[in-house]
mmCIF file of C-alpha atoms in Angstrom:
data_model
loop_
_atom_site.group_PDB
_atom_site.id
_atom_site.type_symbol
_atom_site.label_atom_id
_atom_site.label_comp_id
_atom_site.label_asym_id
_atom_site.label_seq_id
_atom_site.Cartn_x
_atom_site.Cartn_y
_atom_site.Cartn_z
ATOM 1 C CA MET A 25 11.495 27.434 -8.879
ATOM 2 C CA LYS A 26 13.747 24.459 -8.183
ATOM 3 C CA LEU A 27 14.666 22.675 -11.391
ATOM 4 C CA ARG A 28 14.172 18.928 -11.372
ATOM 5 C CA THR A 29 17.040 16.546 -12.000
ATOM 6 C CA ILE A 30 16.836 14.014 -14.812
ATOM 7 C CA ALA A 31 16.130 11.306 -12.225
ATOM 8 C CA GLU A 32 13.256 13.360 -10.769
ATOM 9 C CA ARG A 33 11.851 13.996 -14.232
ATOM 10 C CA LYS A 34 12.023 10.284 -15.081
ATOM 11 C CA LYS A 35 10.200 9.450 -11.839
ATOM 12 C CA ASP A 36 7.513 12.032 -12.679
ATOM 13 C CA VAL A 37 7.156 10.690 -16.244
ATOM 14 C CA LEU A 38 6.700 7.116 -15.038
ATOM 15 C CA ALA A 39 4.201 8.207 -12.378
ATOM 16 C CA ALA A 40 2.205 10.138 -14.991
ATOM 17 C CA LEU A 41 2.179 7.234 -17.460
ATOM 18 C CA GLU A 42 1.064 4.829 -14.733
ATOM 19 C CA SER A 43 -1.711 7.037 -13.358
ATOM 20 C CA HIS A 44 -3.096 9.067 -16.291
ATOM 21 C CA HIS A 45 -4.261 7.007 -19.247
ATOM 22 C CA ASP A 46 -5.146 9.589 -21.881
ATOM 23 C CA LEU A 47 -2.703 11.173 -24.273
ATOM 24 C CA TRP A 48 -2.356 12.722 -27.709
ATOM 25 C CA VAL A 49 -1.081 10.555 -30.568
ATOM 26 C CA ALA A 50 0.358 12.335 -33.591
ATOM 27 C CA THR A 51 1.255 10.398 -36.735
ATOM 28 C CA ALA A 52 1.964 11.288 -40.334
ATOM 29 C CA ASP A 53 1.680 9.448 -43.608
ATOM 30 C CA ALA A 54 4.659 8.851 -45.904
ATOM 31 C CA LYS A 55 4.089 12.253 -47.540
ATOM 32 C CA GLY A 56 4.235 13.978 -44.153
ATOM 33 C CA GLN A 57 0.520 14.772 -43.822
ATOM 34 C CA PRO A 58 0.011 14.968 -40.031
ATOM 35 C CA HIS A 59 -2.861 13.513 -38.043
ATOM 36 C CA LEU A 60 -3.639 13.886 -34.326
ATOM 37 C CA ILE A 61 -6.029 11.995 -32.047
ATOM 38 C CA ALA A 62 -6.713 11.717 -28.345
ATOM 39 C CA ALA A 63 -6.366 8.123 -27.180
ATOM 40 C CA SER A 64 -6.555 5.962 -24.107
ATOM 41 C CA SER A 65 -3.250 4.369 -23.190
ATOM 42 C CA TRP A 66 -1.564 1.855 -20.927
ATOM 43 C CA TRP A 67 2.084 1.929 -19.861
ATOM 44 C CA ASP A 68 3.048 -1.729 -19.390
ATOM 45 C CA GLY A 69 6.485 -0.901 -18.013
ATOM 46 C CA SER A 70 8.233 -1.016 -21.402
ATOM 47 C CA PHE A 71 5.707 0.004 -24.036
ATOM 48 C CA ILE A 72 2.886 2.479 -24.372
ATOM 49 C CA VAL A 73 -0.179 0.647 -25.661
ATOM 50 C CA VAL A 74 -2.882 2.579 -27.501
ATOM 51 C CA THR A 75 -5.897 1.353 -29.414
ATOM 52 C CA THR A 76 -7.792 2.628 -32.416
ATOM 53 C CA ARG A 77 -9.785 1.250 -35.324
ATOM 54 C CA VAL A 78 -7.713 -0.669 -37.862
ATOM 55 C CA GLU A 79 -9.091 1.472 -40.713
ATOM 56 C CA SER A 80 -8.305 4.793 -39.010
ATOM 57 C CA ARG A 81 -5.757 7.260 -40.358
ATOM 58 C CA THR A 82 -3.695 6.700 -37.230
ATOM 59 C CA ALA A 83 -3.547 2.945 -37.872
ATOM 60 C CA HIS A 84 -2.660 3.466 -41.543
ATOM 61 C CA ASN A 85 0.044 5.986 -40.651
ATOM 62 C CA LEU A 86 1.546 3.668 -38.033
ATOM 63 C CA ALA A 87 1.577 0.808 -40.550
ATOM 64 C CA GLU A 88 3.145 3.054 -43.189
ATOM 65 C CA THR A 89 5.836 4.837 -41.160
ATOM 66 C CA GLY A 90 5.962 3.048 -37.808
ATOM 67 C CA LEU A 91 6.372 6.392 -36.014
ATOM 68 C CA ALA A 92 4.309 8.382 -33.541
ATOM 69 C CA LYS A 93 4.755 11.414 -31.320
ATOM 70 C CA LEU A 94 2.857 11.236 -28.046
ATOM 71 C CA GLY A 95 1.886 14.185 -25.891
ATOM 72 C CA HIS A 96 1.012 13.778 -22.225
ATOM 73 C CA GLY A 97 0.296 16.281 -19.487
ATOM 74 C CA THR A 98 -0.484 19.974 -19.745
ATOM 75 C CA PRO A 99 1.383 22.929 -21.272
ATOM 76 C CA ALA A 100 2.701 23.625 -17.753
ATOM 77 C CA ASP A 101 3.877 20.020 -17.244
ATOM 78 C CA VAL A 102 4.881 18.618 -20.629
ATOM 79 C CA ILE A 103 5.806 15.054 -21.544
ATOM 80 C CA LEU A 104 6.666 14.434 -25.209
ATOM 81 C CA ILE A 105 7.492 10.948 -26.443
ATOM 82 C CA ASP A 106 8.893 9.894 -29.810
ATOM 83 C CA ALA A 107 7.868 6.275 -30.310
ATOM 84 C CA GLU A 108 8.169 3.448 -32.811
ATOM 85 C CA LEU A 109 5.545 0.833 -33.534
ATOM 86 C CA GLU A 110 6.632 -2.492 -32.075
ATOM 87 C CA THR A 111 3.518 -4.575 -32.803
ATOM 88 C CA SER A 112 -0.113 -4.229 -33.764
ATOM 89 C CA THR A 113 -2.576 -6.843 -32.567
ATOM 90 C CA PRO A 114 -6.252 -7.074 -33.539
ATOM 91 C CA VAL A 115 -8.355 -7.028 -30.368
ATOM 92 C CA GLY A 116 -9.770 -10.474 -31.155
ATOM 93 C CA GLN A 117 -6.248 -11.954 -31.195
ATOM 94 C CA ALA A 118 -4.946 -10.196 -28.079
ATOM 95 C CA ASP A 119 -4.024 -12.310 -25.063
ATOM 96 C CA ASP A 120 -5.317 -11.369 -21.621
ATOM 97 C CA LYS A 121 -2.018 -9.789 -20.590
ATOM 98 C CA LEU A 122 -2.362 -7.217 -23.374
ATOM 99 C CA ALA A 123 -6.141 -6.760 -23.517
ATOM 100 C CA GLY A 124 -6.691 -7.168 -19.787
ATOM 101 C CA GLY A 125 -3.819 -4.859 -18.875
ATOM 102 C CA PHE A 126 -5.113 -2.171 -21.195
ATOM 103 C CA SER A 127 -8.684 -2.588 -19.975
ATOM 104 C CA ARG A 128 -7.719 -2.368 -16.298
ATOM 105 C CA ALA A 129 -5.584 0.727 -16.889
ATOM 106 C CA ALA A 130 -7.826 2.617 -19.304
ATOM 107 C CA GLY A 131 -11.150 1.657 -17.751
ATOM 108 C CA TRP A 132 -12.712 0.217 -20.902
ATOM 109 C CA ASP A 133 -12.225 -2.823 -23.097
ATOM 110 C CA PRO A 134 -11.880 -2.364 -26.881
ATOM 111 C CA ARG A 135 -12.868 -6.020 -27.354
ATOM 112 C CA GLU A 136 -16.376 -4.995 -26.290
ATOM 113 C CA VAL A 137 -16.551 -2.246 -28.928
ATOM 114 C CA GLY A 138 -15.938 -4.371 -32.021
ATOM 115 C CA ASP A 139 -13.496 -6.503 -33.952
ATOM 116 C CA ASP A 140 -12.359 -3.564 -36.087
ATOM 117 C CA TRP A 141 -10.009 -2.315 -33.333
ATOM 118 C CA ALA A 142 -6.369 -3.174 -32.658
ATOM 119 C CA PHE A 143 -3.795 -2.617 -29.936
ATOM 120 C CA TYR A 144 -0.620 -0.765 -30.945
ATOM 121 C CA ARG A 145 2.458 -1.292 -28.763
ATOM 122 C CA LEU A 146 4.710 1.737 -29.091
ATOM 123 C CA ARG A 147 8.343 1.681 -27.956
ATOM 124 C CA PRO A 148 9.564 5.015 -26.569
ATOM 125 C CA ARG A 149 12.783 6.174 -28.267
ATOM 126 C CA ARG A 150 13.015 9.722 -26.894
ATOM 127 C CA VAL A 151 11.223 11.178 -23.879
ATOM 128 C CA GLN A 152 11.263 14.837 -22.918
ATOM 129 C CA ALA A 153 9.813 16.298 -19.712
ATOM 130 C CA TYR A 154 9.692 19.939 -18.677
ATOM 131 C CA ARG A 155 7.707 22.332 -16.545
ATOM 132 C CA GLY A 156 7.891 25.776 -18.048
ATOM 133 C CA TYR A 157 10.661 27.457 -19.988
ATOM 134 C CA GLU A 158 13.104 27.090 -17.108
ATOM 135 C CA GLU A 159 13.249 23.326 -17.649
ATOM 136 C CA ILE A 160 13.501 23.247 -21.438
ATOM 137 C CA GLU A 161 17.271 22.913 -21.232
ATOM 138 C CA GLY A 162 18.018 19.351 -20.155
ATOM 139 C CA ARG A 163 14.497 18.154 -20.968
ATOM 140 C CA ASP A 164 15.590 14.798 -22.394
ATOM 141 C CA VAL A 165 15.093 11.919 -19.968
ATOM 142 C CA MET A 166 15.415 9.204 -22.637
ATOM 143 C CA LYS A 167 17.425 9.140 -25.860
ATOM 144 C CA GLY A 168 17.841 6.273 -28.287
ATOM 145 C CA GLY A 169 15.451 4.173 -26.217
ATOM 146 C CA ARG A 170 17.652 4.419 -23.089
ATOM 147 C CA TRP A 171 16.770 6.244 -19.899
ATOM 148 C CA LEU A 172 19.389 8.863 -19.025
ATOM 149 C CA ALA A 173 18.952 8.311 -15.272
#
């Protein structure tokens, strides 16, 4: 198996974020109680946008800690993303760039579901990508919010 370079891994990460719009979102409250959901997502080129109900545990945890861990891909092609909450926007207050971009990418529009939903823009701080144990070493493609290639 040929190991991918950091540049190849970054390219694969961006391609995955742009073409597959479902991922896992893990959050925790201030006491460390974890919570995990599957969510639709949109990569806008800088942020990963997810949506959930404003009264959900995920929304409360994001408001409380501002942190999330995102999982994308399969166990054989892993993408893990540590992210920070940049903004939360109720769906009724979202402009078309945000709501329309999400809707076009994810294939559904949270504005049509109800006003109790919000968009959460998450800024990646660390991104890891690896395919199997052989690629675990050197898996970081972003650290401190900066791409390494």
